[in-house]
mmCIF file of C-alpha atoms and ligand atoms in Angstrom:
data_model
loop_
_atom_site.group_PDB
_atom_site.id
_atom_site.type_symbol
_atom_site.label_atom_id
_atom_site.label_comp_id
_atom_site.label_asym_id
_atom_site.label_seq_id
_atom_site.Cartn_x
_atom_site.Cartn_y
_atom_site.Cartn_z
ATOM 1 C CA UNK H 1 -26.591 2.813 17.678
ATOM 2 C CA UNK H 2 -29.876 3.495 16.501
ATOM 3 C CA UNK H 3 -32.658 0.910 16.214
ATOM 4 C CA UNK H 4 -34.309 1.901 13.871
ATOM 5 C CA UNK H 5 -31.341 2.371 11.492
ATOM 6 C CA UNK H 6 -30.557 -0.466 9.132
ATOM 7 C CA UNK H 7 -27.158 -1.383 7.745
ATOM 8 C CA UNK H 8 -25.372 -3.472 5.400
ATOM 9 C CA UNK H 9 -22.461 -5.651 6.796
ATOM 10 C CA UNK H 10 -19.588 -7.068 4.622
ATOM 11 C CA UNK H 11 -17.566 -7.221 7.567
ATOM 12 C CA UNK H 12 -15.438 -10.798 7.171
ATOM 13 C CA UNK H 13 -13.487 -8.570 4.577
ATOM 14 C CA UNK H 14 -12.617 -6.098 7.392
ATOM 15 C CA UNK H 15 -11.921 -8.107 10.703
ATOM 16 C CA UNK H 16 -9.189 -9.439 12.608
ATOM 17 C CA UNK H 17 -8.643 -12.345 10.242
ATOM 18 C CA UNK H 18 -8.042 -10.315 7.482
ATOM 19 C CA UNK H 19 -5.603 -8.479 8.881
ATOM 20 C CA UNK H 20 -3.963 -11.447 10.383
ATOM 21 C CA UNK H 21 -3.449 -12.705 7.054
ATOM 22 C CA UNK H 22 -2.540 -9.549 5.303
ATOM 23 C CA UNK H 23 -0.025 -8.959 8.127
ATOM 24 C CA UNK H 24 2.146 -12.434 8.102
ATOM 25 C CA UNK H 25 2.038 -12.182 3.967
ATOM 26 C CA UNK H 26 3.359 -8.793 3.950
ATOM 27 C CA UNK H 27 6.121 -9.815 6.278
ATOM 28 C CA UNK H 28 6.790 -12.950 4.191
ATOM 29 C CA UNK H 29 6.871 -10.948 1.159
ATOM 30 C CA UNK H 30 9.914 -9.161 -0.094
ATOM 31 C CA UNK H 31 10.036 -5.856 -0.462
ATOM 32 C CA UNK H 32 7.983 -5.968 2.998
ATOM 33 C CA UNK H 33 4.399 -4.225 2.735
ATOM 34 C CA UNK H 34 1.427 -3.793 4.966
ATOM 35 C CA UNK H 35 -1.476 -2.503 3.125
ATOM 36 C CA UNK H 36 -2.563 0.826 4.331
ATOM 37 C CA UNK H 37 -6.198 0.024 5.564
ATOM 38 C CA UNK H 38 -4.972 -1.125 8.310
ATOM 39 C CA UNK H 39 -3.434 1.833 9.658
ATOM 40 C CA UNK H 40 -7.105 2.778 10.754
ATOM 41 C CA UNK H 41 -8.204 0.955 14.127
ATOM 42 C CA UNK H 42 -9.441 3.097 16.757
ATOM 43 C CA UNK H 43 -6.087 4.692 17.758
ATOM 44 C CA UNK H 44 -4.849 4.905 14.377
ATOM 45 C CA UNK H 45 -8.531 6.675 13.050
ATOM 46 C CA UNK H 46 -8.365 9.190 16.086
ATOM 47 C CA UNK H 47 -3.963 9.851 15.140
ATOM 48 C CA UNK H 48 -5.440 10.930 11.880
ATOM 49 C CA UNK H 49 -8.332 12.905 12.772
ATOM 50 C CA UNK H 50 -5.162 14.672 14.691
ATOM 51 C CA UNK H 51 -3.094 14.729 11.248
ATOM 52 C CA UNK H 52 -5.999 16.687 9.596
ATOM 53 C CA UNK H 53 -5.715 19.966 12.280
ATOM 54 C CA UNK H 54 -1.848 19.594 11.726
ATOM 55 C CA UNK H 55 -0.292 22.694 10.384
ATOM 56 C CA UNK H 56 1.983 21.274 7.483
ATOM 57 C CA UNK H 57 -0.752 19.158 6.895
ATOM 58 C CA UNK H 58 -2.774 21.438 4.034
ATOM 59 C CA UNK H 59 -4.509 18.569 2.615
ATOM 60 C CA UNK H 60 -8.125 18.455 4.747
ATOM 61 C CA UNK H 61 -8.574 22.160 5.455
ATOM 62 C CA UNK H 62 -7.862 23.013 1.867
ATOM 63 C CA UNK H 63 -10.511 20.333 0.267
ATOM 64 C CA UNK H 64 -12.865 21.691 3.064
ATOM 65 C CA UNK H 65 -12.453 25.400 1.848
ATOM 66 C CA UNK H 66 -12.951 23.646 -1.789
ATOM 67 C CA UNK H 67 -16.383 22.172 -0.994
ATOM 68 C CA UNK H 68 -17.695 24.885 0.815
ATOM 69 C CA UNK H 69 -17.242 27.023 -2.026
ATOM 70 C CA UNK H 70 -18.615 25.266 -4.247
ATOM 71 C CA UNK H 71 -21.495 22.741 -2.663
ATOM 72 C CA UNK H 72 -24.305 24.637 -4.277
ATOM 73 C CA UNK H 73 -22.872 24.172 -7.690
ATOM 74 C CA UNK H 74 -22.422 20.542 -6.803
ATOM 75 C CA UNK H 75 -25.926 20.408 -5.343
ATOM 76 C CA UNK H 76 -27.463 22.053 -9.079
ATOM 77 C CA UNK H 77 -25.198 19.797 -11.063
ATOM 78 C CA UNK H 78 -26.337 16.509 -9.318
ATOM 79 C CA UNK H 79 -29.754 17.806 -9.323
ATOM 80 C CA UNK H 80 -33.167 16.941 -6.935
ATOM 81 C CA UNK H 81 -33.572 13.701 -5.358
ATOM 82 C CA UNK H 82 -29.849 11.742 -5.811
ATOM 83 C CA UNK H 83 -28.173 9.142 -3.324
ATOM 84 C CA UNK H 84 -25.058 9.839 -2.236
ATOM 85 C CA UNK H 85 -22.552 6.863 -1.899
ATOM 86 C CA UNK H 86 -19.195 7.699 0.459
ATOM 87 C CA UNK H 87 -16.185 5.572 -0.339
ATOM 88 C CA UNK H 88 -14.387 5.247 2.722
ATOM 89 C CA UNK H 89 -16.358 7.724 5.297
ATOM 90 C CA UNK H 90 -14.481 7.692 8.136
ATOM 91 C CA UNK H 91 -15.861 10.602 10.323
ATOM 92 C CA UNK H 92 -18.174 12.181 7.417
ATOM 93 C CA UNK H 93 -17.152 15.713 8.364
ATOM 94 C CA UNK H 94 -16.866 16.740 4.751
ATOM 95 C CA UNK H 95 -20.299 14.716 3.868
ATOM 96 C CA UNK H 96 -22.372 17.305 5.536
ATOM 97 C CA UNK H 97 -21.500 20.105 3.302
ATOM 98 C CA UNK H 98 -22.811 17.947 0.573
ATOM 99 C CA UNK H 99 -25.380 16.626 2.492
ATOM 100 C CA UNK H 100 -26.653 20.178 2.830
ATOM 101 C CA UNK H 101 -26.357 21.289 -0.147
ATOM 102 C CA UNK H 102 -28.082 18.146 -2.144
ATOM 103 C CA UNK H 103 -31.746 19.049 -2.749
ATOM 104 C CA UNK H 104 -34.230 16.321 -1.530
ATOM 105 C CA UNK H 105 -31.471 14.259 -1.323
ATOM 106 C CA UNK H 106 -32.811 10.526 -0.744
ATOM 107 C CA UNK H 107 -30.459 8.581 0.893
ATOM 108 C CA UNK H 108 -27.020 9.073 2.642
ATOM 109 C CA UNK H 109 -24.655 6.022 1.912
ATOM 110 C CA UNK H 110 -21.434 5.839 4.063
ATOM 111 C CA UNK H 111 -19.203 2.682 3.145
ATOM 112 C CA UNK H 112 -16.577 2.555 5.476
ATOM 113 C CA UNK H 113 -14.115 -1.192 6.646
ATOM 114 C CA UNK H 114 -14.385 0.445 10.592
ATOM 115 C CA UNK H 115 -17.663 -0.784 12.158
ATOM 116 C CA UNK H 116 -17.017 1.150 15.297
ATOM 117 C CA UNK H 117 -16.683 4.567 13.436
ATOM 118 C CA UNK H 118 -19.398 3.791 10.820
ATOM 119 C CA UNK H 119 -21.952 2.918 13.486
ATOM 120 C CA UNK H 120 -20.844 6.132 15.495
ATOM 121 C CA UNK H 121 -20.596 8.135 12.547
ATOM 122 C CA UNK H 122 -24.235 6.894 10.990
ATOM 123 C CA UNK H 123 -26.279 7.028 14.313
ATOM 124 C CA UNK H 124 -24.716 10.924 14.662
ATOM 125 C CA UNK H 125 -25.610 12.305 11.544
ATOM 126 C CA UNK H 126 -29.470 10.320 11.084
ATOM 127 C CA UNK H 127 -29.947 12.711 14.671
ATOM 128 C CA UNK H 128 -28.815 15.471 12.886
ATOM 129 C CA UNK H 129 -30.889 14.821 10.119
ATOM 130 C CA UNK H 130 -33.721 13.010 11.074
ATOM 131 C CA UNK H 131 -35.435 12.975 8.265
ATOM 132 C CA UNK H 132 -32.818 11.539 5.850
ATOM 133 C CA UNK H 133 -32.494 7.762 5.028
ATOM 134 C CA UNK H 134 -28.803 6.861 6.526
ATOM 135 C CA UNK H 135 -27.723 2.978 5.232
ATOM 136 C CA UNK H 136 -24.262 2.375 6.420
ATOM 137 C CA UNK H 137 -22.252 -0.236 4.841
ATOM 138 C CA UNK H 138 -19.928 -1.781 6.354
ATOM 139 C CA UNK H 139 -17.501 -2.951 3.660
ATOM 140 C CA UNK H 140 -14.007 -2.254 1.948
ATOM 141 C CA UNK H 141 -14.647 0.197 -0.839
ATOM 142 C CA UNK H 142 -12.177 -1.991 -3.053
ATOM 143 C CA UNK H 143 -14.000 -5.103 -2.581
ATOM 144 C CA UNK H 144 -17.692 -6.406 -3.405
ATOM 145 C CA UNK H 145 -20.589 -3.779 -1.431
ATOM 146 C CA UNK H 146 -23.624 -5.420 -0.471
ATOM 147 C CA UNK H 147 -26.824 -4.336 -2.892
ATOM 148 C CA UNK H 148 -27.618 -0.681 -1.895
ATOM 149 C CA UNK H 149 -31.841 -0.249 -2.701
ATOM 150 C CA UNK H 150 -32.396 3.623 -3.668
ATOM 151 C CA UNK H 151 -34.140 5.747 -6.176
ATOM 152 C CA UNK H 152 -32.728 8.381 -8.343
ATOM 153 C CA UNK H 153 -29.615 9.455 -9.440
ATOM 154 C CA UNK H 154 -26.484 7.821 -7.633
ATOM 155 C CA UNK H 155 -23.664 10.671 -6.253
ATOM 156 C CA UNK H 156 -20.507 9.055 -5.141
ATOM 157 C CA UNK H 157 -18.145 11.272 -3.129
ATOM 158 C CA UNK H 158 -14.440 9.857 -2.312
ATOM 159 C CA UNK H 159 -13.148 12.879 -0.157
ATOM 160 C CA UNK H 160 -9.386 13.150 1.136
ATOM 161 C CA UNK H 161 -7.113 11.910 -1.589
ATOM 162 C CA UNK H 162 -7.528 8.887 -0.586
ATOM 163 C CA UNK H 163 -7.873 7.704 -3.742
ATOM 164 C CA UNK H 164 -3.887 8.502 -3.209
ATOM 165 C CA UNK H 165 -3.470 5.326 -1.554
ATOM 166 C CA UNK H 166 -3.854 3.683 -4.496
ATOM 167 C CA UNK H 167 -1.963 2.757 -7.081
ATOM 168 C CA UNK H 168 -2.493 4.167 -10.811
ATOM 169 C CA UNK H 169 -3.341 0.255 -11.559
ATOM 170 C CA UNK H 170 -5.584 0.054 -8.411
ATOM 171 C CA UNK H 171 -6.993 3.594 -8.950
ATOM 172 C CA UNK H 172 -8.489 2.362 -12.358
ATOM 173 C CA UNK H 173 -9.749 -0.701 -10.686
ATOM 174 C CA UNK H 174 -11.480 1.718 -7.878
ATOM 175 C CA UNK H 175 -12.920 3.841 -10.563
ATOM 176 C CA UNK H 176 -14.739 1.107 -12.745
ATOM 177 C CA UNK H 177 -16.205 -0.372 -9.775
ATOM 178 C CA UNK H 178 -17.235 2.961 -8.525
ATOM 179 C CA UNK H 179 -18.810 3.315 -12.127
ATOM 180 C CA UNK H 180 -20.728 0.205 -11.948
ATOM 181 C CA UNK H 181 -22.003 0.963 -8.450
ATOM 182 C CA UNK H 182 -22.978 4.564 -9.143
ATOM 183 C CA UNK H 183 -24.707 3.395 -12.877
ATOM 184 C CA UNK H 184 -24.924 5.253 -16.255
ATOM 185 C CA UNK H 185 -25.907 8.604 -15.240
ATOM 186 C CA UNK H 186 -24.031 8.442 -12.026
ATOM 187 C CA UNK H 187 -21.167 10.920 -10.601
ATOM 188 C CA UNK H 188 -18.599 11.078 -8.651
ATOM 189 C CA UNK H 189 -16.780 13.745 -6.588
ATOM 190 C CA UNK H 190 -13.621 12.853 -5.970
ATOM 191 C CA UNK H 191 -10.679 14.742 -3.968
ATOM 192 C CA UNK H 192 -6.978 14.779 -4.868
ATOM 193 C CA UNK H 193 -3.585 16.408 -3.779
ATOM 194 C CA UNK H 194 -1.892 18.183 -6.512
ATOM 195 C CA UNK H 195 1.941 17.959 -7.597
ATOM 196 C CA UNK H 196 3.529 20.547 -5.691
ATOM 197 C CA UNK H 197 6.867 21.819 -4.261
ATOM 198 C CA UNK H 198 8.470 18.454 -2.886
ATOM 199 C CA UNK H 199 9.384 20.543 0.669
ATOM 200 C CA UNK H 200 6.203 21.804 0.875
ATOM 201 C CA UNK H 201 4.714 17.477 0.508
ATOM 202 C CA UNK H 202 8.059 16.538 2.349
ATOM 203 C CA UNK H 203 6.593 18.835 5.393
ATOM 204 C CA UNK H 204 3.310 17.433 4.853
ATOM 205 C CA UNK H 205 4.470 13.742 6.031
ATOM 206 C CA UNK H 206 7.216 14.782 7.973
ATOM 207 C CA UNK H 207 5.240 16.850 10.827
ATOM 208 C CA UNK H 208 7.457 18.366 13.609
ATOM 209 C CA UNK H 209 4.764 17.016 16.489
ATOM 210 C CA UNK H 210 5.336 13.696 15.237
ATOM 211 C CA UNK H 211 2.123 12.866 14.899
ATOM 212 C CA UNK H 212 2.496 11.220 11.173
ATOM 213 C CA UNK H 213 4.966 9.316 12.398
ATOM 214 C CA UNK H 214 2.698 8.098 16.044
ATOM 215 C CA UNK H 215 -0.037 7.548 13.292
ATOM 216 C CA UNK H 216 2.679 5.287 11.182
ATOM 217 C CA UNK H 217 3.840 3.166 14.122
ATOM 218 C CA UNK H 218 0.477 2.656 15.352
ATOM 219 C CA UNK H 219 0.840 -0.355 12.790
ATOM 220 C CA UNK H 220 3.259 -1.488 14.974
ATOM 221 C CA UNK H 221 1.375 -1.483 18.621
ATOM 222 C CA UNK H 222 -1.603 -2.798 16.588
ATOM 223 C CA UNK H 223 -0.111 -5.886 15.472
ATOM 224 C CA UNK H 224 1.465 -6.320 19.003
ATOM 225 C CA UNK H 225 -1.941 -6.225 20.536
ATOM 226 C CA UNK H 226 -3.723 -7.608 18.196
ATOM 227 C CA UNK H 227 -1.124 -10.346 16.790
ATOM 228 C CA UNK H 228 0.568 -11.118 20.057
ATOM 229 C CA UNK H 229 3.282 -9.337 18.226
ATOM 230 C CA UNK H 230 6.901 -8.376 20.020
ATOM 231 C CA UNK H 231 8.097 -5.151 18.279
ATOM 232 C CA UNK H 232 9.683 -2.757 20.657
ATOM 233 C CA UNK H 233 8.689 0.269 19.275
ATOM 234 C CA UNK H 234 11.912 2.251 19.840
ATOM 235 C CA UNK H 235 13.401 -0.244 17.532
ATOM 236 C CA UNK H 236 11.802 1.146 14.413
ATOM 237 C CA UNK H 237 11.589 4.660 12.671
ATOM 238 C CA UNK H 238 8.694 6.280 10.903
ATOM 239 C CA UNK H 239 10.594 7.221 7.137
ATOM 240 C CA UNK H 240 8.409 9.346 4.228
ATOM 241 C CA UNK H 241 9.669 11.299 1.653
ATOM 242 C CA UNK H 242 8.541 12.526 -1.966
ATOM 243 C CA UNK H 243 9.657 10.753 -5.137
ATOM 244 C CA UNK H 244 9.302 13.584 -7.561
ATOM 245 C CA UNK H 245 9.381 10.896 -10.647
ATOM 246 C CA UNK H 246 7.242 8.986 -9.298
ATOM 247 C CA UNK H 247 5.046 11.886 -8.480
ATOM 248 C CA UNK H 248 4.179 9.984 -4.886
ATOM 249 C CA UNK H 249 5.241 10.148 -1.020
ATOM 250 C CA UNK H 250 6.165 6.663 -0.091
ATOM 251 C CA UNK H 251 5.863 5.884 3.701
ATOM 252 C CA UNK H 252 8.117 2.996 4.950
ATOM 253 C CA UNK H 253 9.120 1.226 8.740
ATOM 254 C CA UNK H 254 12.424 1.718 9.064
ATOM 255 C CA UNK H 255 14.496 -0.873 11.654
ATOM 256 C CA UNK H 256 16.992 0.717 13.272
ATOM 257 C CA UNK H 257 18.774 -2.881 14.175
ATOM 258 C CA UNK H 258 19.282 -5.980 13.201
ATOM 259 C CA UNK H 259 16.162 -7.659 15.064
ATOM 260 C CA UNK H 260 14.000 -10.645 15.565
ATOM 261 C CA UNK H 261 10.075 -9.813 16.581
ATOM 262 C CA UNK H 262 7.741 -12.780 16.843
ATOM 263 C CA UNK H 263 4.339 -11.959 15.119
ATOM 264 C CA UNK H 264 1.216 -14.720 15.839
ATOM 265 C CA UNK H 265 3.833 -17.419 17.082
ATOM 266 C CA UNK H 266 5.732 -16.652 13.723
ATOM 267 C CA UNK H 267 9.375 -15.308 13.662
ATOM 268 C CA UNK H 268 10.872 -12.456 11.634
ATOM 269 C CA UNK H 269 13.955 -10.758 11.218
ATOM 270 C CA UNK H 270 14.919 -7.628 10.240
ATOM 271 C CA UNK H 271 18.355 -6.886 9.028
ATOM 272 C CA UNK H 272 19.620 -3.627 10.573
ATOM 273 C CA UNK H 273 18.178 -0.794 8.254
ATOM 274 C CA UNK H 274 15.098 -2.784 6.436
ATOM 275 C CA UNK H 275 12.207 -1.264 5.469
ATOM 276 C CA UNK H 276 8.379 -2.351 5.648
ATOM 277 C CA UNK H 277 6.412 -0.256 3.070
ATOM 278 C CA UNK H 278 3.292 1.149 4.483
ATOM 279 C CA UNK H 279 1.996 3.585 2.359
ATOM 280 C CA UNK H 280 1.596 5.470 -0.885
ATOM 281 C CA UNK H 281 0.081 9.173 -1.451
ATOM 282 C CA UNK H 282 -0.035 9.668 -4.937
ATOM 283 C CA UNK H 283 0.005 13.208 -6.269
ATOM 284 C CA UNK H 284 -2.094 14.721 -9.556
ATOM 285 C CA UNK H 285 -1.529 16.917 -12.324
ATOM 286 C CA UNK H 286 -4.567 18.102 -14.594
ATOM 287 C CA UNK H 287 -2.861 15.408 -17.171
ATOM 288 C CA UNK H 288 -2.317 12.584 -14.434
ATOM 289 C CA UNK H 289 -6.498 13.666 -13.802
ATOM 290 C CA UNK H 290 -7.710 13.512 -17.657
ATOM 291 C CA UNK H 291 -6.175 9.765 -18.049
ATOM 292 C CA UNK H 292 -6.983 8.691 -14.555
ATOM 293 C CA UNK H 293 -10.756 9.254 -15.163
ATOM 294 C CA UNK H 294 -10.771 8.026 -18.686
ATOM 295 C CA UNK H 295 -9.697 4.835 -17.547
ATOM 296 C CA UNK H 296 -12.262 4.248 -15.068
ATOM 297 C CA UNK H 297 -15.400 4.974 -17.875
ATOM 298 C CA UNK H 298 -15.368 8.563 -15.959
ATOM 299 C CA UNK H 299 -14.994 12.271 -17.829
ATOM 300 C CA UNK H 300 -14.090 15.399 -15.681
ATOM 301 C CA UNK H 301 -17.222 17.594 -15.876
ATOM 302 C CA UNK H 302 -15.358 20.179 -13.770
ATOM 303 C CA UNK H 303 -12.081 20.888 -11.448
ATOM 304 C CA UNK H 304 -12.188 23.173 -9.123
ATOM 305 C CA UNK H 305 -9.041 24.206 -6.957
ATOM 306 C CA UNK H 306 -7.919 26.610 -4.342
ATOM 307 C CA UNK H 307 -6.149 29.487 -5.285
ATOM 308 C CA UNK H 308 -2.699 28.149 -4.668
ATOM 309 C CA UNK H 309 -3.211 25.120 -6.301
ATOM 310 C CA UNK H 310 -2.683 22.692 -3.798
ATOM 311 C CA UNK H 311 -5.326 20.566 -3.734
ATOM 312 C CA UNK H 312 -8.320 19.599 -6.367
ATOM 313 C CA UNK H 313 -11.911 18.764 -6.156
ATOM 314 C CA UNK H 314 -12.803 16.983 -9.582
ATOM 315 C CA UNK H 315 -16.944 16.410 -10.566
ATOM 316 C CA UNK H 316 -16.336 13.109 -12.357
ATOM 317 C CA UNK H 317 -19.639 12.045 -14.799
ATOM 318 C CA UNK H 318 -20.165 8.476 -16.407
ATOM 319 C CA UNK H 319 -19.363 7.933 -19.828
ATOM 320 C CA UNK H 320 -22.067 6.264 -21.247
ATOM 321 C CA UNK H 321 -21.197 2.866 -22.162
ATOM 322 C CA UNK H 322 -21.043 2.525 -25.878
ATOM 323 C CA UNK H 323 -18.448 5.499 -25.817
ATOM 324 C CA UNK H 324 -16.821 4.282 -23.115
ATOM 325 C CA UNK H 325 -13.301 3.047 -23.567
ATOM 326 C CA UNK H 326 -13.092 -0.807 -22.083
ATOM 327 C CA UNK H 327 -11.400 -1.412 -18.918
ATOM 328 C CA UNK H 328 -8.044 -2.080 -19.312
ATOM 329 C CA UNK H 329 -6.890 -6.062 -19.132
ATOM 330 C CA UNK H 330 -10.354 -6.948 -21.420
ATOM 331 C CA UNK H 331 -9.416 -5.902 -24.023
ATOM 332 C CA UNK H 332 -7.497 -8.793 -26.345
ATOM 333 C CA UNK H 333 -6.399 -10.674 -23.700
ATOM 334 C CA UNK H 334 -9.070 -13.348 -23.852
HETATM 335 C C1 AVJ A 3 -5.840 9.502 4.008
HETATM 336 C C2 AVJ A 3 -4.484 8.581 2.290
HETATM 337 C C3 AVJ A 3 -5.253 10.840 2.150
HETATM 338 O O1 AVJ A 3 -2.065 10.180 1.977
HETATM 339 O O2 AVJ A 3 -2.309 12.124 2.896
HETATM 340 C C4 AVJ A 3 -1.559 11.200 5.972
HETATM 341 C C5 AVJ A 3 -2.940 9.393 4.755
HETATM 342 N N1 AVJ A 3 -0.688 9.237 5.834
HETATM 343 N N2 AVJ A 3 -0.358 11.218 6.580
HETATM 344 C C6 AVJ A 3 -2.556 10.929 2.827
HETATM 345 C C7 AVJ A 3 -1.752 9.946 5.497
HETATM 346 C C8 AVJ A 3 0.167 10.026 6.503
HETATM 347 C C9 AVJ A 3 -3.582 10.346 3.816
HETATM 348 N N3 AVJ A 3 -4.772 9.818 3.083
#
């Protein structure tokens, strides 16, 4: 990594002890869950990057094609001299366009939970551009960030729909942190996947390489070497499918026995058919947008979409604080 090049470390929210943890609670708990994070390690980061060139997977190209077309209108809107803040980096492809397209642009900002890929990631792009101020932070985006030091106007950009992962509850929470981070005049740009045709989102999570479903059990080799954990990993099935309701694909670990695996000295069973939940990929409408912003202290300045609608890039501005409407859970509940 470079020398020169400082960075911000919140790492004991992102190491092995965290995922230890997470891991034996989500197989205590019932339904069984595994929060999603963790599907990144190296082999898991690299399975996506391999998701993203997929075919049925629409998702990256189309946000790509998004930005590019409309970077310089980002670039005038945020206007000379900003920061710009990434939630969740992980290979800060999509970061250049803006990077490129932000006049004078002060500092570059990549929070990301992997330290290998942030450090990787950071040291590429400050040779790249050697005259911009890179600070990665290594942190989880949900969780306290270390104090970032810049001037001007702060430009958050949460790429990907991964703001999918989350919850509507968690969402909000994102939001007003993001808010409080970026300040009063700050912005966000912030990618989502659109409600669409459930085959075409069915095919999207359901790739006929198989990839989504090596990226999926990854979890399960991961906890084996990290957790001196015994699943055999013919035992258990990659499952997603589209909830239309719901409006979200839901990504489980299916068992296709009745089973014991021993996980960190711990023993767990699995009846034949159980599920572990791994994932949620939460789909927008304009409407789903409006009241998604609004509760995070955010208004939608401008949505811009490809021309079959799959996908949206939203320009999300601050509502200044006296207007804005109070988080929810503060309100009357002291
Ligand atoms: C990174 C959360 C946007 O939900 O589409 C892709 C993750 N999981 N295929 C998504 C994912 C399976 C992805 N996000």
């Amino acid at each position: 990594m470079n020398g020169s090049m400082l960075s911000l470390d919140y790492a004991e929210t992102a190491d092995r002890e965290d995922f230890h943890r997470a891991v034996l609670a989500g197989l205590s708990a019932r339904p069984r869950a595994i929060p999603a994070k963790f599907l990144y390690d190296a082999r898991g980061s690299a399975l996506f990057d391999e998701i993203c060139e997929l075919p049925e997977y629409y998702l990256t190209r189309t946000e790509t094609a998004i930005l590019k077309r409309h970077a310089a209108e980002i670039g005038r809107r945020a206007g000379a001299g900003c920061a710009l803040i990434e939630f969740g980096s992980g290979s800060s492809v999509k970061s250049r366009l803006l990077i490129e397209a932000l006049p004078e642009l002060a500092l570059y900002a990549p929070i990301d939970i992997s330290r290998e890929h942030l450090d990787v990631t950071a040291a590429r792009l400050q040779r790249d551009y050697p005259k911009l101020r890179v600070l990665p932070v290594c942190a989880d985006f949900m969780g306290p960030v270390p104090p970032i030091e810049s001037s001007g106007r702060r430009l958050g950009f949460f790429p990907g729909s991964t703001i999918g992962n989350l919850t509507p509850a968690e969402a909000t929470a994102f939001l007003c942190h993001a808010r409080q981070l970026l300040g009063d005049d700050g912005a966000l740009v912030l990618g989502v996947d659109l409600r669409k045709a459930p085959q075409r989102l069915h095919d999207a999570y359901n790739d006929s390489a198989g990839v989504t479903a090596a990226f999926t059990l990854n979890l399960l080799r991961r906890m084996n070497r990290e957790l001196q954990a015994t699943f055999d990993l013919g035992g258990f099935a990659h499952e997603a499918f589209y909830d239309e309701r719901e409006g979200r694909i839901e990504i489980y670990i299916r068992s296709l026995r009745e089973q014991a695996v021993w996980v960190a000295g711990h023993r767990f069973e699995f009846a034949a058919a159980e599920r572990m939940h791994t994932e949620y990929s939460y789909k927008y409408d304009a409407a789903d947008l409006a009241t998604l912003a609004a509760s995070g202290g955010f208004r939608i300045a401008e949505t811009w979409t490809d021309p079959e609608q799959l996908f949206a890039v939203v320009y999300l501005e601050g509502v200044p604080q006296k207007e804005a409407a109070r988080p929810r859970g503060t309100l009357g509940r002291a």
